[in-house]
Short mmCIF file of C-alpha atoms in Angstrom, two decimals:
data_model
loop_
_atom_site.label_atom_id
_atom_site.label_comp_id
_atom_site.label_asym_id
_atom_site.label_seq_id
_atom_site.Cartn_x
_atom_site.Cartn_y
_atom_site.Cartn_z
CA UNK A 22 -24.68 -77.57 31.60
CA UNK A 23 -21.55 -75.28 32.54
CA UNK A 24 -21.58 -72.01 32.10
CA UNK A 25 -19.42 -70.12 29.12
CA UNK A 26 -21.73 -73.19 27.11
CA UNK A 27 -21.80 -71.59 23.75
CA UNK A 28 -24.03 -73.53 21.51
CA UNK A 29 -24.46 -73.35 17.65
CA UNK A 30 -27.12 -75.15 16.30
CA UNK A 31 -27.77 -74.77 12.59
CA UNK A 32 -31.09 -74.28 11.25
CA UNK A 33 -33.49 -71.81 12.13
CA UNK A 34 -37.10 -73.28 13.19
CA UNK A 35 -39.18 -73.52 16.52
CA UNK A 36 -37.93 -74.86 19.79
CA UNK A 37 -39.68 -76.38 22.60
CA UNK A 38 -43.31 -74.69 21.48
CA UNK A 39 -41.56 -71.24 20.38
CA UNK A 40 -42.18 -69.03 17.20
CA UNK A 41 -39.67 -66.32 15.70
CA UNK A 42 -39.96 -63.16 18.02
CA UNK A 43 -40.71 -59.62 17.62
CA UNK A 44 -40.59 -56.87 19.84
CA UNK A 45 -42.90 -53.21 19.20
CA UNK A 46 -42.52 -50.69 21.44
CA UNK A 47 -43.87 -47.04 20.99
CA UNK A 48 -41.62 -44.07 22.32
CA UNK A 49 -42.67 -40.95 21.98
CA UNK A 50 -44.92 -40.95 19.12
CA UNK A 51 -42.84 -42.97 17.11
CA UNK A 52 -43.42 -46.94 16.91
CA UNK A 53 -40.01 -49.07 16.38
CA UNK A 54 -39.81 -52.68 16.17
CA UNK A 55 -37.00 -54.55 17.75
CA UNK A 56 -35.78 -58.31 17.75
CA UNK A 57 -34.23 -60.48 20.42
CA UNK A 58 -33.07 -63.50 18.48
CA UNK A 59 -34.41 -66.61 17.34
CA UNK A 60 -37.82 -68.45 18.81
CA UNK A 61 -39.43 -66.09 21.40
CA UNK A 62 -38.66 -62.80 22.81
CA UNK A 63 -41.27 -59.75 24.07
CA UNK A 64 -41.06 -59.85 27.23
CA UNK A 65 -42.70 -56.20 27.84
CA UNK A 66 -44.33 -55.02 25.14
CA UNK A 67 -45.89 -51.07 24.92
CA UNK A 68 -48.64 -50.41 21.99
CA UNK A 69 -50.01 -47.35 21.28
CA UNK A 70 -53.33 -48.28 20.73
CA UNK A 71 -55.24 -50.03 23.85
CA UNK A 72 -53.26 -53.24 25.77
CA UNK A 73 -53.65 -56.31 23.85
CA UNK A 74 -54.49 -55.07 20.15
CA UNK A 75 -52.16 -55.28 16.56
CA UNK A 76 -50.82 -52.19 15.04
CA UNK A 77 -49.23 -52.41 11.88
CA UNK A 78 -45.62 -51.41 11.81
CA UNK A 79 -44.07 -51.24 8.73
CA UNK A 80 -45.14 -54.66 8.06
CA UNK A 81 -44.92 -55.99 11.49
CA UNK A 82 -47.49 -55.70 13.76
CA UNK A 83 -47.94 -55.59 17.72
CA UNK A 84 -46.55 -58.75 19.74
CA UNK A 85 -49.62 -59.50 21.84
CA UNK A 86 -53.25 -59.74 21.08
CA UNK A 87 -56.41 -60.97 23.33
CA UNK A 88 -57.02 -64.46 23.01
CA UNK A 89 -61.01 -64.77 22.00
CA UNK A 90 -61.62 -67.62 24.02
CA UNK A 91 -59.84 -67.76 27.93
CA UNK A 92 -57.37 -70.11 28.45
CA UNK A 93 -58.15 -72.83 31.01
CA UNK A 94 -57.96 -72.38 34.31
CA UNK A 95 -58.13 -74.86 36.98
CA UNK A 96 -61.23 -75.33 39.11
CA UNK A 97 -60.16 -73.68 42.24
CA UNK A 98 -58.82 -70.77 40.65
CA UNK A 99 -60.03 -67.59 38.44
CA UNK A 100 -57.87 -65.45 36.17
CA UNK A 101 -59.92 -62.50 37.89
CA UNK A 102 -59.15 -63.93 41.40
CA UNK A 103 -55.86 -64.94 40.85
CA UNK A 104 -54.81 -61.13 39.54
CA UNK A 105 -54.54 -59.69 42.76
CA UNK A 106 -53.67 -62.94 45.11
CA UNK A 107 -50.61 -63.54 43.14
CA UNK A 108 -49.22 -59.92 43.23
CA UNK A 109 -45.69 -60.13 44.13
CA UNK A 110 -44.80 -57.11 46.88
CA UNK A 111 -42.96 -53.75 45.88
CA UNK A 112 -39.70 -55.47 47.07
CA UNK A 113 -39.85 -57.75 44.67
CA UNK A 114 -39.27 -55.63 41.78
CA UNK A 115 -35.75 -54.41 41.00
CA UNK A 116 -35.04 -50.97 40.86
CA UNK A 117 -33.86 -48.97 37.67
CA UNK A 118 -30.39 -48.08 39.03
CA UNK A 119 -30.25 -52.33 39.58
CA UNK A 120 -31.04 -52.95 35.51
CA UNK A 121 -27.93 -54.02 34.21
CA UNK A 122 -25.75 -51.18 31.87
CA UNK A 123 -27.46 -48.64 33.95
CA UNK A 124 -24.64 -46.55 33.55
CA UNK A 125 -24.56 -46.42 29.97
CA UNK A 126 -28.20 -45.65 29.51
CA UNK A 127 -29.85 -44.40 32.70
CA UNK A 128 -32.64 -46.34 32.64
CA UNK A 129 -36.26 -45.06 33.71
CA UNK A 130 -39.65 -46.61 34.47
CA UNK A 131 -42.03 -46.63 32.26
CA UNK A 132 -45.41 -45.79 34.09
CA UNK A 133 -47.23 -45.11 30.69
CA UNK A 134 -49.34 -42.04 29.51
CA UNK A 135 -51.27 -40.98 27.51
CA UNK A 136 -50.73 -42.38 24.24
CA UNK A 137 -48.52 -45.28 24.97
CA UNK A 138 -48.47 -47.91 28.03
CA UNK A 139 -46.82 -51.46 28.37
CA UNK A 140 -49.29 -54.05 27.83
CA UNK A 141 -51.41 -55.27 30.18
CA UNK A 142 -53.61 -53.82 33.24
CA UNK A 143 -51.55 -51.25 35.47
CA UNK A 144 -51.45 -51.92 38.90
CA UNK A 145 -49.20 -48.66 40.09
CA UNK A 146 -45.49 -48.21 40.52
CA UNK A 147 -44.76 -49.22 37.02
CA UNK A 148 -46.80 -52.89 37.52
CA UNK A 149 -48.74 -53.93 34.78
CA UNK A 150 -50.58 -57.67 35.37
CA UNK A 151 -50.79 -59.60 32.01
CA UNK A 152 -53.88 -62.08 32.00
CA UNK A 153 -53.30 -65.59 30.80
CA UNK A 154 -55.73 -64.89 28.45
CA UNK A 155 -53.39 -62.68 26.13
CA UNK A 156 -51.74 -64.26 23.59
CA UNK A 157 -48.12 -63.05 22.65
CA UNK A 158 -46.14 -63.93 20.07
CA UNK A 159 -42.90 -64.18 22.29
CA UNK A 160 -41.83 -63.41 25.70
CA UNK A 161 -37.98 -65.47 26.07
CA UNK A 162 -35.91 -65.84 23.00
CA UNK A 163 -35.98 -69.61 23.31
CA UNK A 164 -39.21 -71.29 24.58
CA UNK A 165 -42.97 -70.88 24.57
CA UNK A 166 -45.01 -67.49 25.87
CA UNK A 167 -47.07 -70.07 28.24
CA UNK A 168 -44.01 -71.07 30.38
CA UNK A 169 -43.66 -67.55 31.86
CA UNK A 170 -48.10 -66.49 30.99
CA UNK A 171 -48.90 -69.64 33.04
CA UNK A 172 -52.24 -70.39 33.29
CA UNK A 173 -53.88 -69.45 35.68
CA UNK A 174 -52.28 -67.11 37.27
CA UNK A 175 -50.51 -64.61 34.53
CA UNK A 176 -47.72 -62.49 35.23
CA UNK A 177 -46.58 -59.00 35.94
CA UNK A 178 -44.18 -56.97 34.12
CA UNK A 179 -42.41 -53.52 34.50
CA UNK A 180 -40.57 -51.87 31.59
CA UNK A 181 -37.24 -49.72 31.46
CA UNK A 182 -36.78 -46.99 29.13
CA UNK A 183 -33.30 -44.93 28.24
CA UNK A 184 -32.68 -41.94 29.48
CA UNK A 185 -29.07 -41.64 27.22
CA UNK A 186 -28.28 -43.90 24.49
CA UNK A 187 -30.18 -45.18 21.22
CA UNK A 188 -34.19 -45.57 21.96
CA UNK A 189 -34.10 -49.09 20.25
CA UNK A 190 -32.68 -50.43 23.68
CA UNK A 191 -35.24 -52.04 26.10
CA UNK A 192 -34.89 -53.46 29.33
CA UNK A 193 -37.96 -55.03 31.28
CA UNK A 194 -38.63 -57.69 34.29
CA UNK A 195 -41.17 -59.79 34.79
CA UNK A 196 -42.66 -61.83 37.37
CA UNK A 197 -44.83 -65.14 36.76
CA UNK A 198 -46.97 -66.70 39.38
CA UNK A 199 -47.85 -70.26 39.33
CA UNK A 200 -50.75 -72.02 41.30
CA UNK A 201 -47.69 -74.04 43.26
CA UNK A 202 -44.35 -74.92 43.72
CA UNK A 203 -44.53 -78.04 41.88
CA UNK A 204 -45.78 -76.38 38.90
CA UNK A 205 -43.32 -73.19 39.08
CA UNK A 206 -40.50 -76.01 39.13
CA UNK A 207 -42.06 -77.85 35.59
CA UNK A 208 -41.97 -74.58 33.64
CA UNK A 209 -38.14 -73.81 35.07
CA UNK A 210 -37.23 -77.18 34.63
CA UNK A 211 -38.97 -76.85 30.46
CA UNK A 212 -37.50 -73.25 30.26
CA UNK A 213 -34.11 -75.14 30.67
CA UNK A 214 -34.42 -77.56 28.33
CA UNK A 215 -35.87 -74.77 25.61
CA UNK A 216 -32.31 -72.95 26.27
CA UNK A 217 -30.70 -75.98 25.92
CA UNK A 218 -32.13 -76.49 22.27
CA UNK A 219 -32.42 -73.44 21.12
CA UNK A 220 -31.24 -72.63 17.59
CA UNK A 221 -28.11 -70.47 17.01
CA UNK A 222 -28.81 -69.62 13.29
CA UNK A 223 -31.47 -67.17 11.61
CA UNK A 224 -30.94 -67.54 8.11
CA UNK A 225 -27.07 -67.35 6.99
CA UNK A 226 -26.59 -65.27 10.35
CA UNK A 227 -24.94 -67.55 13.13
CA UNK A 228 -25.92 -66.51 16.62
CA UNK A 229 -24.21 -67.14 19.87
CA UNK A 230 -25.61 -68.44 22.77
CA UNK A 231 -23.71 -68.69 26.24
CA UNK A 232 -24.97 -68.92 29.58
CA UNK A 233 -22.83 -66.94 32.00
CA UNK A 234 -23.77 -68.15 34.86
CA UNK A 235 -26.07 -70.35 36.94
CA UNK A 236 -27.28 -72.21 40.59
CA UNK A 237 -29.99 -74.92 40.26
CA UNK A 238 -32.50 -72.11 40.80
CA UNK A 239 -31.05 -69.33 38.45
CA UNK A 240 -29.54 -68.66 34.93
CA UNK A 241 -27.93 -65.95 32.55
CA UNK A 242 -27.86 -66.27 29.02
CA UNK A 243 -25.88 -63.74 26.30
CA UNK A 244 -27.02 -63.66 23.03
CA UNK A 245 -25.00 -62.38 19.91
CA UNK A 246 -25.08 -61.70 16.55
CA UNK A 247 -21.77 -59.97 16.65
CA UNK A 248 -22.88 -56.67 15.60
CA UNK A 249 -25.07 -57.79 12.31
CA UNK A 250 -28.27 -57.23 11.81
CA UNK A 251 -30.89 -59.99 10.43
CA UNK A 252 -34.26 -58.32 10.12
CA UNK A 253 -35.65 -57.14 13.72
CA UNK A 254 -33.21 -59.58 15.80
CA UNK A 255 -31.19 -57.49 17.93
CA UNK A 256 -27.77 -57.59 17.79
CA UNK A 257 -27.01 -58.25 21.65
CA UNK A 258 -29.20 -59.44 24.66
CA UNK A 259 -28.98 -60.50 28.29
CA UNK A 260 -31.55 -62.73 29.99
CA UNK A 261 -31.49 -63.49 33.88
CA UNK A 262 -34.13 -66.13 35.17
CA UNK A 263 -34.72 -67.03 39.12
CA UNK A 264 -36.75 -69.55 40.43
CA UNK A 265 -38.29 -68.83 43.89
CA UNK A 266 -41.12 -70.98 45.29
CA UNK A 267 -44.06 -70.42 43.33
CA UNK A 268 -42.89 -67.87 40.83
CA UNK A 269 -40.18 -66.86 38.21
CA UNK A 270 -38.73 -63.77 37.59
CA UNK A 271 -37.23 -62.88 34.11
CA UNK A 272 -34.90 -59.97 33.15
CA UNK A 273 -34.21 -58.92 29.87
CA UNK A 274 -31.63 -55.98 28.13
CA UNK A 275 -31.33 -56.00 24.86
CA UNK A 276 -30.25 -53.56 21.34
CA UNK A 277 -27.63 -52.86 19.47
CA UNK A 278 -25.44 -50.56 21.50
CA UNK A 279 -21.64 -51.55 21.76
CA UNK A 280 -21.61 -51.93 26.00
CA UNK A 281 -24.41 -54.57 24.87
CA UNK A 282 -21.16 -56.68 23.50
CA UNK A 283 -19.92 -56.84 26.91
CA UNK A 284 -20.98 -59.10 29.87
CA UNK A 285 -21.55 -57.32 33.23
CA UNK A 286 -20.87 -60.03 36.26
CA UNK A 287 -24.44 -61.77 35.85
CA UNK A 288 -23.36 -63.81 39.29
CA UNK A 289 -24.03 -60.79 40.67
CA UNK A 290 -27.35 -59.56 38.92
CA UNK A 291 -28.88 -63.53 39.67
CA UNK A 292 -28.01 -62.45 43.23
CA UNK A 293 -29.98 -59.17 43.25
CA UNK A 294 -33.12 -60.65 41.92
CA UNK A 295 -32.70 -63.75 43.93
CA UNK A 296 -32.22 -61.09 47.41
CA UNK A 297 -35.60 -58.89 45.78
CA UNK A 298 -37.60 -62.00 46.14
CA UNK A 299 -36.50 -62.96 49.26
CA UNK A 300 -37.38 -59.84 50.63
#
């Protein structure tokens, strides 16, 4: 696949395990529901009630929820043990001046408070490890939750707030961990192919998809409704995936804000994850 691939496949529906996405975050008091596109999306979630329950929002509801049985986990290893083995260092984590569009909307960690706090178990410095036991309803726009909440390791996740611009913007990283190398390389290899088929149409609303750049071990892809609206689907978003050894990091931007339109040199932002995990 080259980059500039713009795909438009007609025909909403699932794709490679997938369900239609929906992000809820809550921002200062007030709880807002945003949309990626098509398939999955939710990559960091905040809920003003406790990590891992439903809220109703104005008929939606919270994107994650606690499984009531565990997902498997191999013999050797324990979603308890593997929480703090698989921690990625502080130098793996890109800063907020490094989050693309930083200079349109300043972005800012969010370290949680009182009454709101991405989901998952915080770990400090903005970390929050998400079990393989909770169940979201999307994390990518294209593909299933479980190729990023592999089992059984989970994942970690930080979240990016505005500090100018519209509060329906979000920006977040995350950071899977898989038991090995060959395993991190069969969830990149079916995170391709879900990118690859991903639809390009929710209802009578055609959506663009081009990646803008790749290696073997690392993709961008731009998503656009060009400025429309169909429900919750946001109207522009920017994904970045890198593959490195036994983990894969993901990081999102999306909303509706006009620099959103416009494609920052994702060569560049690959790079700065890739160097963050090398460190």
């Amino acid at each position: 696949m080259t980059p500039e691939t713009v795909f438009s496949i007609t025909g909403l529906g699932k794709s490679a395990g997938g369900s239609r996405m929906r992000r809820s975050i809550n921002r200062k008091g007030m709880l807002v529901s945003i949309g990626l596109l098509v398939t999955v999306s939710v990559a960091a979630c905040t809920a003003g009630k406790a990590p891992g329950s439903a809220e109703p929002d104005n008929g939606h509801t919270a994107t994650a929820t606690v499984a009531a049985s565990p997902a498997a986990a191999t013999p050797s290893v324990t979603p308890g043990a593997a929480s703090a083995s698989s921690a990625p260092p502080a130098s793996a984590w890109l800063a907020a001046s490094e989050i693309p569009f930083g200079a349109t909307y300043g972005w800012s960690l969010d370290t949680g408070n009182a009454n709101s706090a991405p989901i998952g178990a915080a770990e400090g410095n903005g970390v929050y490890y998400v079990s393989p036991d909770t169940v979201f309803q999307a994390i990518t726009s294209c593909g299933s939750p479980s190729l990023l909440l592999s089992t059984p390791l989970g994942a970690r996740q930080r979240l990016f707030e505005p500090t100018s611009g519209a509060l329906r913007e979000l920006a977040g990283q995350w950071i899977s961990s898989y038991p090995d190398a060959t395993a991190a390389q069969a969830a990149w290899h079916r995170l391709q192919a879900a990118y690859a088929a991903c639809p390009a149409q929710a209802g009578n609303l055609p959506i663009t998809l081009t990646e803008t750049a790749q290696t073997p071990d690392a993709m961008a892809w731009f998503h656009s409704t060009n400025g429309k609206r169909f429900g919750d689907i946001a109207p522009y978003a920017h994904e970045y995936f890198v593959l490195h050894e036994t983990q894969i990091a993901y990081l999102y931007v999306e909303g509706a804000g006009p620099a959103l339109a416009t494609t920052p040199n994702d060569a560049q932002v690959l790079a700065a994850i890739t160097r963050h995990l090398n460190a």
